[in-house]
Coordinates of C-alpha atoms and ligand atoms in Angstrom, one line a residue:
M9 CA -113.3 66.5 9.6
S10 CA -113.9 65.6 5.9
S11 CA -116.7 66.6 3.6
N12 CA -118.4 64.0 1.3
P13 CA -116.1 63.5 -1.7
P14 CA -117.7 64.6 -4.9
G15 CA -120.3 62.2 -6.4
V16 CA -120.6 60.4 -2.9
E17 CA -124.3 60.0 -1.5
P18 CA -125.2 62.0 1.7
I19 CA -124.1 59.9 4.7
P20 CA -127.2 58.3 6.3
F21 CA -128.3 58.4 9.9
D22 CA -131.3 57.5 11.8
V23 CA -131.3 60.7 13.7
I24 CA -129.4 64.1 13.3
V25 CA -129.6 66.1 16.4
I26 CA -128.9 69.9 15.7
G27 CA -127.2 71.5 19.0
A28 CA -125.2 70.1 21.5
G29 CA -126.6 71.8 24.7
M30 CA -128.4 70.0 27.5
G31 CA -131.0 68.6 25.2
G32 CA -128.5 67.7 22.4
I33 CA -126.2 66.0 24.6
Y34 CA -128.9 63.8 26.1
S35 CA -130.5 63.2 22.7
V36 CA -127.2 61.7 21.4
K37 CA -127.1 59.4 24.3
K38 CA -130.6 58.3 24.3
F39 CA -131.0 57.7 20.4
R40 CA -127.5 56.0 20.4
D41 CA -128.4 53.7 23.3
Q42 CA -131.6 52.9 21.8
G43 CA -129.6 51.4 18.7
L44 CA -130.1 54.2 16.5
S45 CA -127.2 55.8 14.3
V46 CA -127.2 59.2 15.4
L47 CA -125.1 62.5 14.6
G48 CA -125.0 65.6 16.7
I49 CA -124.1 68.8 15.0
E50 CA -123.2 71.8 16.9
G51 CA -122.0 75.1 15.9
A52 CA -119.8 75.9 18.8
E53 CA -116.2 74.7 19.3
D54 CA -117.5 72.4 22.3
V55 CA -120.6 71.1 23.8
G56 CA -122.7 73.1 26.2
G57 CA -125.2 75.1 24.2
V58 CA -126.2 78.4 25.9
W59 CA -123.8 77.4 28.7
F60 CA -121.0 77.5 26.1
H61 CA -122.0 80.9 24.7
N62 CA -123.3 82.8 27.8
R63 CA -120.0 82.8 29.5
Y64 CA -120.5 86.5 30.7
P65 CA -119.3 87.4 34.4
G66 CA -122.0 86.5 36.7
A67 CA -123.8 84.0 34.5
R68 CA -125.3 81.4 36.6
V69 CA -128.4 79.3 36.6
D70 CA -131.6 80.4 38.3
I71 CA -133.1 77.0 39.1
E72 CA -131.5 75.2 42.0
S73 CA -128.4 73.2 41.1
I74 CA -129.9 70.2 43.0
A75 CA -132.6 70.0 40.4
Y76 CA -130.6 71.4 37.4
A77 CA -128.9 67.9 36.5
Y78 CA -129.5 64.8 34.6
F79 CA -131.2 62.0 36.6
F80 CA -130.8 59.2 34.1
D81 CA -128.0 57.5 35.7
P82 CA -127.9 57.4 39.5
D83 CA -124.1 57.1 39.5
L84 CA -123.8 60.3 37.7
Y85 CA -125.8 62.1 40.0
K86 CA -123.9 60.8 43.1
E87 CA -120.6 61.6 41.5
W88 CA -121.0 65.2 40.7
H89 CA -120.9 67.5 43.4
W90 CA -122.1 71.2 42.7
T91 CA -120.5 73.6 45.2
E92 CA -123.1 76.4 45.1
R93 CA -127.0 76.4 45.4
Y94 CA -127.2 78.0 42.0
A95 CA -124.3 76.6 40.0
A96 CA -122.2 79.3 37.9
Q97 CA -121.7 79.0 34.2
P98 CA -118.1 77.4 34.4
D99 CA -119.4 74.6 36.6
I100 CA -122.4 73.9 34.5
L101 CA -120.3 73.9 31.3
A102 CA -117.7 71.5 33.0
Y103 CA -120.6 69.3 34.1
L104 CA -122.1 69.0 30.5
Q105 CA -118.5 68.4 29.2
H106 CA -118.1 65.6 31.8
V107 CA -121.5 64.2 30.5
A108 CA -120.1 64.1 27.1
D109 CA -117.0 62.5 27.9
R110 CA -118.3 60.1 30.5
Y111 CA -120.7 58.4 28.1
D112 CA -118.4 58.8 25.0
L113 CA -120.7 61.1 23.1
R114 CA -118.1 63.3 21.7
R115 CA -117.4 60.9 18.7
H116 CA -121.1 61.2 17.6
I117 CA -120.9 65.0 17.6
Q118 CA -119.5 67.1 14.9
L119 CA -118.3 70.6 16.3
A120 CA -117.9 73.9 14.9
T121 CA -120.3 73.1 12.2
W122 CA -123.5 75.0 11.2
V123 CA -126.4 73.4 9.6
T124 CA -127.1 75.5 6.4
S125 CA -130.3 73.8 5.4
A126 CA -132.4 70.6 6.3
K127 CA -135.0 69.8 3.6
W128 CA -137.5 66.9 3.7
D129 CA -137.4 64.7 0.9
A130 CA -140.8 63.1 0.4
A131 CA -139.5 60.4 -2.1
T132 CA -137.0 58.9 0.5
H133 CA -138.8 60.2 3.7
R134 CA -135.5 61.7 4.9
Y135 CA -134.2 65.1 5.6
L136 CA -131.2 66.0 3.5
V137 CA -128.9 68.2 5.9
T138 CA -126.1 70.2 4.6
T139 CA -123.5 72.1 6.7
D140 CA -121.3 75.0 6.1
R141 CA -118.4 72.5 5.8
G142 CA -120.0 71.4 2.7
D143 CA -121.0 67.9 4.2
Q144 CA -124.3 66.4 3.3
Y145 CA -126.3 64.0 5.4
S146 CA -129.6 62.2 5.3
T147 CA -131.7 61.4 8.2
R148 CA -134.9 59.7 9.1
F149 CA -135.3 62.1 12.1
L150 CA -134.5 65.6 12.8
V151 CA -134.3 66.7 16.3
M152 CA -134.0 70.4 17.0
A153 CA -132.0 70.7 20.3
T154 CA -131.5 74.3 19.4
G155 CA -133.0 75.9 22.5
Q156 CA -135.5 78.7 22.7
L157 CA -133.2 81.3 23.7
S158 CA -130.1 80.9 21.7
K159 CA -130.5 83.2 18.7
A160 CA -129.1 86.6 20.1
R161 CA -130.9 89.8 19.2
K162 CA -128.0 91.9 17.5
P163 CA -127.3 95.4 18.7
N164 CA -128.4 97.7 15.7
F165 CA -127.6 100.9 17.3
P166 CA -126.4 103.6 14.9
G167 CA -122.5 104.2 14.8
L168 CA -121.6 100.8 16.4
D169 CA -119.1 100.3 13.7
D170 CA -117.3 103.5 14.6
F171 CA -116.7 102.3 18.3
T172 CA -113.0 101.9 18.9
G173 CA -113.3 100.1 22.1
R174 CA -114.4 96.6 22.6
W175 CA -118.1 95.5 22.3
V176 CA -119.4 92.2 23.4
Q177 CA -122.7 90.3 23.8
T178 CA -123.6 88.4 26.8
S179 CA -125.3 85.8 24.8
H180 CA -122.1 85.2 22.5
W181 CA -119.4 86.2 25.2
P182 CA -115.9 85.6 23.4
S183 CA -113.8 82.7 24.6
D184 CA -110.6 85.1 24.6
P185 CA -110.4 87.2 27.8
V186 CA -112.6 90.4 27.8
E187 CA -110.5 92.9 29.8
L188 CA -112.9 94.6 32.2
E189 CA -110.6 95.3 35.3
G190 CA -110.2 98.8 35.7
K191 CA -112.2 99.7 32.4
R192 CA -115.0 102.1 31.9
V193 CA -118.0 99.7 30.9
A194 CA -121.4 100.1 29.8
I195 CA -124.1 97.5 29.8
I196 CA -127.3 98.0 27.7
G197 CA -130.1 95.9 28.8
T198 CA -131.4 94.9 32.1
G199 CA -133.1 91.5 31.8
S200 CA -131.8 88.3 33.6
S201 CA -128.4 88.4 31.7
G202 CA -127.8 92.3 32.3
V203 CA -128.7 91.8 35.8
Q204 CA -126.4 89.0 36.4
A205 CA -123.5 90.8 34.7
T206 CA -124.1 94.1 36.4
S207 CA -123.3 92.9 40.0
E208 CA -120.2 91.0 38.8
I209 CA -118.7 93.7 36.5
A210 CA -119.2 96.5 38.9
K211 CA -116.8 94.8 41.3
I212 CA -113.8 95.1 38.7
A213 CA -114.8 97.9 36.4
S214 CA -113.4 101.4 37.4
Q215 CA -116.8 102.7 36.2
L216 CA -119.9 100.9 35.2
T217 CA -122.9 102.7 33.5
V218 CA -126.1 100.7 33.2
F219 CA -128.6 101.6 30.6
Q220 CA -132.0 100.7 31.5
R221 CA -135.2 100.7 29.4
T222 CA -137.5 98.8 31.5
A223 CA -137.1 98.5 35.3
N224 CA -137.4 94.8 36.1
Y225 CA -138.2 92.9 39.2
V226 CA -134.9 91.2 40.7
I227 CA -135.3 88.9 43.6
P228 CA -132.1 87.9 45.3
A229 CA -131.0 84.3 44.5
Q230 CA -129.9 83.9 48.0
N231 CA -127.0 81.8 46.8
G232 CA -124.6 80.0 49.0
P233 CA -122.9 76.8 49.4
M234 CA -124.7 73.6 48.1
D235 CA -126.4 71.6 50.9
Q236 CA -124.3 68.4 50.4
E237 CA -126.6 66.6 53.0
Q238 CA -129.5 67.4 50.8
H239 CA -127.6 66.3 47.9
A240 CA -126.5 62.9 49.5
N241 CA -130.3 62.4 50.4
I242 CA -131.3 62.8 47.0
A243 CA -128.4 60.7 45.5
S244 CA -129.6 58.0 47.7
D245 CA -132.7 57.6 45.7
V246 CA -132.5 59.3 42.5
K247 CA -135.4 57.9 40.8
S248 CA -137.9 59.0 43.7
Y249 CA -136.5 62.6 43.1
W250 CA -137.0 62.4 39.3
D251 CA -140.3 61.1 39.9
Y252 CA -141.0 64.1 42.5
L253 CA -140.0 66.6 40.0
Q254 CA -142.4 65.2 37.3
G255 CA -145.2 66.0 39.8
E256 CA -143.8 69.9 40.2
A257 CA -145.3 72.7 38.2
G258 CA -141.7 74.1 37.4
G259 CA -139.9 70.6 37.1
S260 CA -138.0 72.0 40.1
Y261 CA -138.4 72.4 43.8
F262 CA -140.0 75.4 45.1
P263 CA -141.9 76.0 48.5
A264 CA -145.5 75.8 48.4
D265 CA -147.6 78.9 47.6
A266 CA -149.7 80.3 50.6
G267 CA -153.0 80.2 48.7
L268 CA -155.1 83.2 48.2
A269 CA -153.7 86.5 49.4
A270 CA -157.2 87.5 50.8
N271 CA -157.2 84.7 53.2
Y272 CA -154.4 86.7 55.3
G273 CA -154.3 89.9 57.1
P274 CA -151.5 92.3 56.4
E275 CA -149.0 91.0 59.1
E276 CA -149.5 87.6 57.9
Q277 CA -149.2 88.6 54.5
R278 CA -145.8 90.3 55.2
R279 CA -144.5 87.3 57.1
I280 CA -145.2 85.1 54.1
L281 CA -143.6 87.4 51.6
D282 CA -140.6 87.9 54.0
E283 CA -140.3 84.0 53.9
H284 CA -140.3 83.8 50.3
W285 CA -137.9 86.8 50.0
A286 CA -135.6 84.8 52.3
F287 CA -135.8 81.7 50.2
G288 CA -135.3 83.7 47.0
G289 CA -135.3 83.4 43.2
H290 CA -138.4 82.1 41.3
A291 CA -140.4 81.0 44.4
F292 CA -141.3 84.9 44.4
N293 CA -143.5 84.0 41.4
R294 CA -145.5 81.6 43.8
V295 CA -145.9 83.7 47.0
F296 CA -149.7 83.6 46.7
S297 CA -151.6 81.3 44.3
D298 CA -153.4 84.2 42.6
Q299 CA -150.7 86.5 42.1
G300 CA -150.6 85.7 38.4
V301 CA -154.3 86.4 37.6
N302 CA -155.5 88.8 40.4
M303 CA -154.3 92.2 39.9
E304 CA -154.8 93.2 43.6
T305 CA -152.6 90.2 44.9
N306 CA -150.0 91.1 42.2
T307 CA -149.8 94.6 43.4
L308 CA -149.4 93.3 47.0
V309 CA -146.4 91.3 46.1
A310 CA -145.0 93.9 43.5
E311 CA -145.2 96.8 46.2
Y312 CA -143.2 94.4 48.6
V313 CA -140.3 94.2 46.0
R314 CA -140.6 98.0 45.3
N315 CA -140.3 98.7 49.1
K316 CA -137.3 96.6 49.3
I317 CA -135.7 98.6 46.5
R318 CA -136.5 101.8 48.3
E319 CA -135.0 100.3 51.4
I320 CA -131.9 99.0 49.8
V321 CA -131.0 101.9 47.3
K322 CA -129.7 105.0 49.1
D323 CA -129.8 107.5 46.4
P324 CA -133.6 108.3 46.0
E325 CA -133.6 109.2 42.4
T326 CA -131.7 105.9 41.5
A327 CA -134.1 103.8 43.6
N328 CA -136.9 105.7 41.8
T329 CA -135.6 104.7 38.5
L330 CA -135.2 101.1 39.5
L331 CA -138.8 100.8 40.6
P332 CA -140.5 98.3 38.3
N333 CA -144.0 99.8 37.8
T334 CA -144.6 99.3 34.3
Y335 CA -146.1 95.8 34.5
P336 CA -147.2 93.3 37.1
I337 CA -144.6 91.1 38.8
G338 CA -144.0 87.9 37.1
S339 CA -145.7 88.9 33.7
K340 CA -142.0 89.0 32.5
R341 CA -139.6 86.4 33.8
I342 CA -138.2 87.8 37.1
G343 CA -134.5 88.4 37.3
V344 CA -132.7 86.5 39.9
G345 CA -129.8 88.4 41.0
T346 CA -127.0 88.8 43.8
D347 CA -126.8 92.1 45.4
Y348 CA -128.4 93.7 42.3
Y349 CA -129.9 96.5 44.0
E350 CA -127.0 96.9 46.5
T351 CA -124.6 97.4 43.3
F352 CA -126.3 100.7 42.7
N353 CA -125.0 102.0 46.0
R354 CA -121.4 101.9 44.7
D355 CA -119.5 104.8 43.8
N356 CA -118.5 103.3 40.5
V357 CA -121.8 102.7 39.3
T358 CA -124.4 104.9 37.4
L359 CA -128.1 104.1 36.1
I360 CA -129.3 105.8 33.0
D361 CA -133.1 105.7 32.2
I362 CA -133.0 105.6 28.4
N363 CA -136.7 106.5 28.4
K364 CA -135.8 109.9 29.6
D365 CA -132.3 110.2 28.2
P366 CA -132.3 108.0 24.9
I367 CA -129.2 106.6 23.3
E368 CA -129.0 108.3 20.1
R369 CA -125.9 106.7 18.8
I370 CA -122.7 104.8 19.5
T371 CA -119.6 107.1 18.8
A372 CA -116.0 106.2 18.4
T373 CA -115.4 106.6 22.1
G374 CA -118.7 105.6 23.6
V375 CA -122.4 106.4 23.8
K376 CA -124.2 109.6 22.9
T377 CA -127.4 110.0 24.6
S378 CA -129.8 113.1 23.9
T379 CA -128.0 115.0 26.9
Q380 CA -124.7 113.5 27.3
E381 CA -121.7 112.0 25.6
L382 CA -120.0 109.2 27.7
E383 CA -116.7 107.2 27.1
F384 CA -116.3 103.7 27.4
D385 CA -113.6 101.0 27.0
V386 CA -116.2 98.3 26.7
I387 CA -119.8 98.1 25.7
V388 CA -121.7 95.0 26.9
F389 CA -125.2 94.3 25.0
A390 CA -127.4 92.3 27.0
L391 CA -130.5 92.6 24.7
G392 CA -131.9 89.0 24.7
F393 CA -132.8 86.8 22.1
T394 CA -135.3 86.1 19.0
A395 CA -137.1 83.6 21.3
F396 CA -138.6 80.4 20.1
T397 CA -138.2 80.9 16.2
G398 CA -134.5 82.3 15.9
S399 CA -132.6 79.0 16.0
L400 CA -135.2 77.2 13.9
D401 CA -135.0 79.8 11.3
Q402 CA -131.2 79.7 11.4
A403 CA -131.1 76.1 10.6
N404 CA -133.2 76.8 7.2
I405 CA -135.6 73.9 7.4
Q406 CA -137.8 73.2 4.7
N407 CA -140.7 71.0 3.8
E408 CA -140.8 69.0 0.5
N409 CA -142.1 72.3 -1.2
G410 CA -139.3 74.3 0.0
K411 CA -141.4 76.1 2.5
H412 CA -139.7 77.0 5.8
L413 CA -140.8 75.9 9.3
T414 CA -141.8 79.1 10.8
E415 CA -143.4 80.6 7.6
A416 CA -146.9 79.6 8.8
W417 CA -146.4 80.7 12.3
D418 CA -147.3 84.4 11.5
R419 CA -150.1 83.9 14.3
G420 CA -147.8 82.3 16.7
A421 CA -146.0 79.0 16.8
S422 CA -148.1 76.2 15.5
T423 CA -147.3 72.8 17.2
Y424 CA -148.8 69.8 18.8
L425 CA -147.6 69.5 22.5
G426 CA -144.8 71.9 21.5
L427 CA -142.9 68.7 20.2
M428 CA -144.0 68.7 16.4
T429 CA -145.5 70.8 14.0
G430 CA -147.5 70.3 10.8
G431 CA -146.0 69.4 7.4
F432 CA -142.7 68.6 8.7
P433 CA -142.7 64.7 9.2
N434 CA -140.2 63.2 11.6
L435 CA -139.1 66.7 12.9
F436 CA -138.9 66.9 16.8
L437 CA -138.7 70.2 18.5
L438 CA -137.3 70.0 22.0
T439 CA -139.0 72.2 24.5
G440 CA -140.7 74.0 21.6
P441 CA -143.4 76.7 22.0
G442 CA -146.8 74.9 23.0
S443 CA -144.8 73.0 25.7
P444 CA -143.8 74.1 29.3
S445 CA -140.5 75.3 27.7
V446 CA -138.9 78.4 29.2
L447 CA -141.3 78.2 32.2
A448 CA -139.8 74.9 33.4
N449 CA -136.5 73.6 34.6
M450 CA -135.1 73.3 31.2
I451 CA -132.9 70.3 31.6
V452 CA -135.7 68.3 33.1
A453 CA -138.1 69.4 30.3
N454 CA -135.4 68.6 27.6
V455 CA -135.0 65.1 29.0
Q456 CA -138.8 64.5 29.1
H457 CA -139.0 65.6 25.5
V458 CA -136.2 63.3 24.2
D459 CA -137.7 60.6 26.0
Y460 CA -140.9 61.0 24.6
A461 CA -139.4 61.5 21.1
A462 CA -137.4 58.2 21.6
D463 CA -140.5 56.4 22.7
I464 CA -142.4 57.6 19.5
I465 CA -139.4 56.3 17.3
A466 CA -139.5 53.1 19.2
F467 CA -143.3 52.8 18.6
M468 CA -142.9 53.5 15.0
D469 CA -140.1 51.0 14.6
E470 CA -142.3 48.4 16.3
H471 CA -145.2 49.0 14.0
G472 CA -143.2 49.4 10.7
Y473 CA -144.1 53.2 10.4
D474 CA -141.7 55.7 8.6
T475 CA -143.3 59.0 9.0
V476 CA -145.0 60.7 11.8
Q477 CA -146.5 64.1 12.2
P478 CA -149.4 65.7 14.1
T479 CA -152.9 65.9 12.5
R480 CA -154.0 69.3 11.7
E481 CA -157.1 68.8 14.3
A482 CA -154.5 67.8 16.9
I483 CA -152.7 70.9 16.5
D484 CA -155.7 73.2 16.6
S485 CA -157.2 71.5 19.5
W486 CA -153.8 71.9 21.3
L487 CA -153.5 75.5 20.3
A488 CA -157.0 76.2 21.5
H489 CA -156.1 74.4 24.9
V490 CA -153.1 76.5 25.5
A491 CA -155.2 79.6 24.6
E492 CA -157.8 78.8 27.0
I493 CA -155.5 78.2 29.9
S494 CA -153.5 81.4 29.0
E495 CA -156.6 83.5 28.9
P496 CA -156.7 84.6 32.5
L497 CA -152.9 85.2 32.8
L498 CA -151.6 88.7 33.6
R499 CA -148.5 87.8 31.8
R500 CA -150.5 87.4 28.5
Q501 CA -151.1 91.2 28.5
V502 CA -147.7 92.1 28.7
D503 CA -145.1 92.4 25.9
N504 CA -142.2 90.1 26.5
Y505 CA -140.7 87.3 24.5
M506 CA -143.2 84.7 25.8
V507 CA -146.1 86.6 24.0
H508 CA -146.7 86.6 20.2
V509 CA -148.8 89.7 19.3
N510 CA -150.7 89.3 16.0
K511 CA -149.8 92.0 13.5
D512 CA -153.2 92.0 12.0
D513 CA -155.5 92.3 15.1
G514 CA -153.1 92.9 17.9
S515 CA -154.4 89.7 19.6
R516 CA -152.0 88.1 22.0
I517 CA -150.8 84.4 22.1
F518 CA -148.8 83.1 25.1
Q519 CA -146.5 80.7 23.7
P520 CA -145.3 78.3 26.5
Y521 CA -147.8 75.9 28.0
P522 CA -148.7 77.6 31.3
A523 CA -150.7 74.9 33.2
G524 CA -147.4 73.6 34.7
Y525 CA -144.7 71.0 33.7
N526 CA -146.4 68.5 35.9
A527 CA -149.9 69.0 34.1
Y528 CA -147.9 68.7 30.9
V529 CA -146.3 65.4 31.9
K530 CA -149.8 64.0 32.8
R531 CA -151.2 65.1 29.6
T532 CA -148.5 63.8 27.3
T533 CA -148.3 60.4 29.2
E534 CA -152.1 59.9 28.8
I535 CA -151.5 60.5 25.0
Q536 CA -148.7 58.1 24.9
Q537 CA -150.7 55.3 26.8
A538 CA -153.5 55.9 24.5
G539 CA -151.4 54.9 21.4
Y540 CA -150.4 58.6 20.3
P541 CA -153.7 60.1 19.2
G542 CA -153.2 63.3 17.3
F543 CA -150.1 61.8 15.7
D544 CA -150.4 60.7 12.0
F545 CA -148.2 57.7 11.2
G546 CA -147.3 56.6 7.6
S547 CA -145.4 53.7 6.3
S548 CA -143.9 52.6 3.2
E549 CA -140.7 50.4 2.2
I550 CA -138.5 53.4 1.4
G551 CA -137.8 55.0 4.7
S552 CA -136.7 52.0 6.5
R553 CA -134.0 52.3 9.3
S554 CA -130.5 52.6 8.5
N555 CA -127.8 51.7 10.8
D556 CA -124.9 52.2 8.2
G557 CA -124.6 55.6 9.6
A558 CA -123.0 54.3 12.8
V559 CA -120.0 53.2 10.4
A560 CA -119.9 56.3 8.6
I561 CA -119.6 58.5 11.8
A562 CA -116.0 57.4 12.0
G563 CA -115.2 59.6 9.0
V564 CA -117.1 62.7 10.1
A565 CA -116.9 62.9 13.8
K566 CA -113.9 63.9 15.9
Ligands
N01_15 O1 -132.8 89.0 27.8 P1 -134.2 89.7 28.1 P2 -132.0 88.3 28.7 N1 -132.4 99.4 23.7 O2 -135.0 89.7 26.7 C1 -133.2 95.4 26.8 C2 -132.7 83.3 30.1 N2 -131.7 83.6 31.1 O3 -130.7 87.8 27.9 O4 -137.3 95.3 28.8 C3 -132.2 99.2 24.9 O5 -134.8 89.4 29.3 C4 -134.5 95.0 27.1 O6 -135.3 96.1 27.4 P3 -137.0 95.9 27.5 C5 -134.2 83.7 31.0 O7 -135.0 82.8 30.5 C6 -131.5 82.9 32.2 O8 -131.4 89.1 29.9 O9 -137.3 95.3 26.2 N3 -132.5 98.2 25.7 C7 -134.2 94.1 28.3 O10 -133.9 94.9 29.5 C8 -134.3 85.2 30.6 O11 -135.8 85.4 30.6 C9 -130.6 83.2 33.1 O12 -137.5 97.4 27.5 C10 -132.9 97.1 24.9 C11 -133.0 93.4 27.8 O13 -132.5 94.2 26.7 C12 -133.9 85.0 29.0 O14 -132.6 84.1 29.0 C13 -129.5 84.2 32.8 C14 -132.9 97.0 23.6 C15 -133.3 92.0 27.3 O15 -133.6 91.2 28.3 C16 -133.5 86.1 28.3 O16 -132.8 87.1 29.2 C17 -129.8 84.9 31.5 C18 -132.7 98.3 22.9 N4 -132.8 98.4 21.6 C19 -130.9 84.6 30.8 N5 -133.4 95.8 23.1 C20 -130.3 82.4 34.2 O17 -130.4 82.9 35.4 C21 -133.6 95.1 24.2 N6 -133.2 95.9 25.4 C22 -130.5 80.8 34.2

């Protein structure tokens, strides 16, 4: 992989896509097929994005595999057979690698390369992109396919450098084998990642100690073999299934909610809760239509889960520690697990509530809490991510004045449709804050955004425009709309990575668009059909399209 020789101009492209996960892989295909010269840049050694990095034991998707797929090519959908209802990480990674190979996308993607800066040049109407390999590229459009949950929160416990065992992060699980069999293992963090890892690591570790700060609601995935008949049915009419997903609130299949809880007596409520528990997973966010806004209904659903924990976990003290009772159910993302609570019945598993017994420091041999010193061979950190802004900051994106992308986001992300932000022309954020984002089926939401961005570019080419960015009025009005629909949500009132809390007055901003993926698709389609109101298009001679990058790629891509 060569750098630009000294004195050589940056290699021009129409589109540079940063990140080669679900959104990035599809972007490269889409823009290339549209006749644009495109370069994908990916920091990892292979494509896959979060599914490359999150290879911890137990990692699997919490959206049904039947819907966690690409639908752009019916043959691809027909050919690929998931084996489980919720695909495991190795299968999803294999799928994404297969897609990259099947459509010959790898030659457009430069792997093992980090973007170190991307700066808008107002004179040429291009971003100048530099990488840690010393390469320089210029591009008309910059597409951030870096994901909302990809920049891991680093462990900063005192003493970590002293630890003589091995420590790892779920979000950047190493490619070389992490020896866990027969080892004394600690897991710190009990979000979605910690929950999934707990069940699997408990099966092989000699001793597993889970350090919990907040007890979370974990609903069984009810994973099992994939229903191949269901797959065959969908495969027989892929387009209809895609259209169906566009009309769903999560961009995925969930059973309908039962309406208001108050419409039912206690026995009926119990039956409905049983049915949703048996279905499993995120369906439990929608047992009753008012559980996200009505505290009484929410408590009914939450208490059902707490009773399940009391039934499942044999040791009453452990059960009590696992009871989620510090926030309403669904106001943080629920965990989707497999035998999570059952795992705490194992003799080799211990739970520590770090509110009662805080971690003081990591030692050479393990973890010192306020009351005990524990020895571990491996410490697994499952601490989550710097959501929404982490990966954008990492790419060091600057406007023409050197101002960074998220600098003006101190009162929450500022976007129009979650797709573009002000002052950064021709920059697309896939599944950004202000779009359904992490509330939706991410592969479906990514494809919708890529298609939308591709249509905007086609519109620009048709009309001779070089630049596009949202107007200030459009951004303000979109933010006001998102704030208005977020206002009644219980989940806006609880601290979690989806909520931005303003430092000055403590006011709270819910970052994803919460009215549903279906409502978002409807709204964005209306905007498209109306000729993109809210987007400011500009034109001049200098930013005209370049196809020469297609030739140059031979020298820079594997
Ligand atoms: O991260 P999290 P995650 N000391 O932020 C704890 C997606 N995902 O990686 O709750 C001790 O949810 C923190 O405690 P608290 C999915 O969207 C999907 O698990 O802040 N503990 C919490 O327990 C998910 O929502 C899948 O009190 C500390 C945990 O670390 C998102 O990724 C699988 C701590 C972080 O939980 C993030 O999930 C995995 C500290 N200093 C992830 N700091 C699928 O199933 C933090 N914690 C597809």
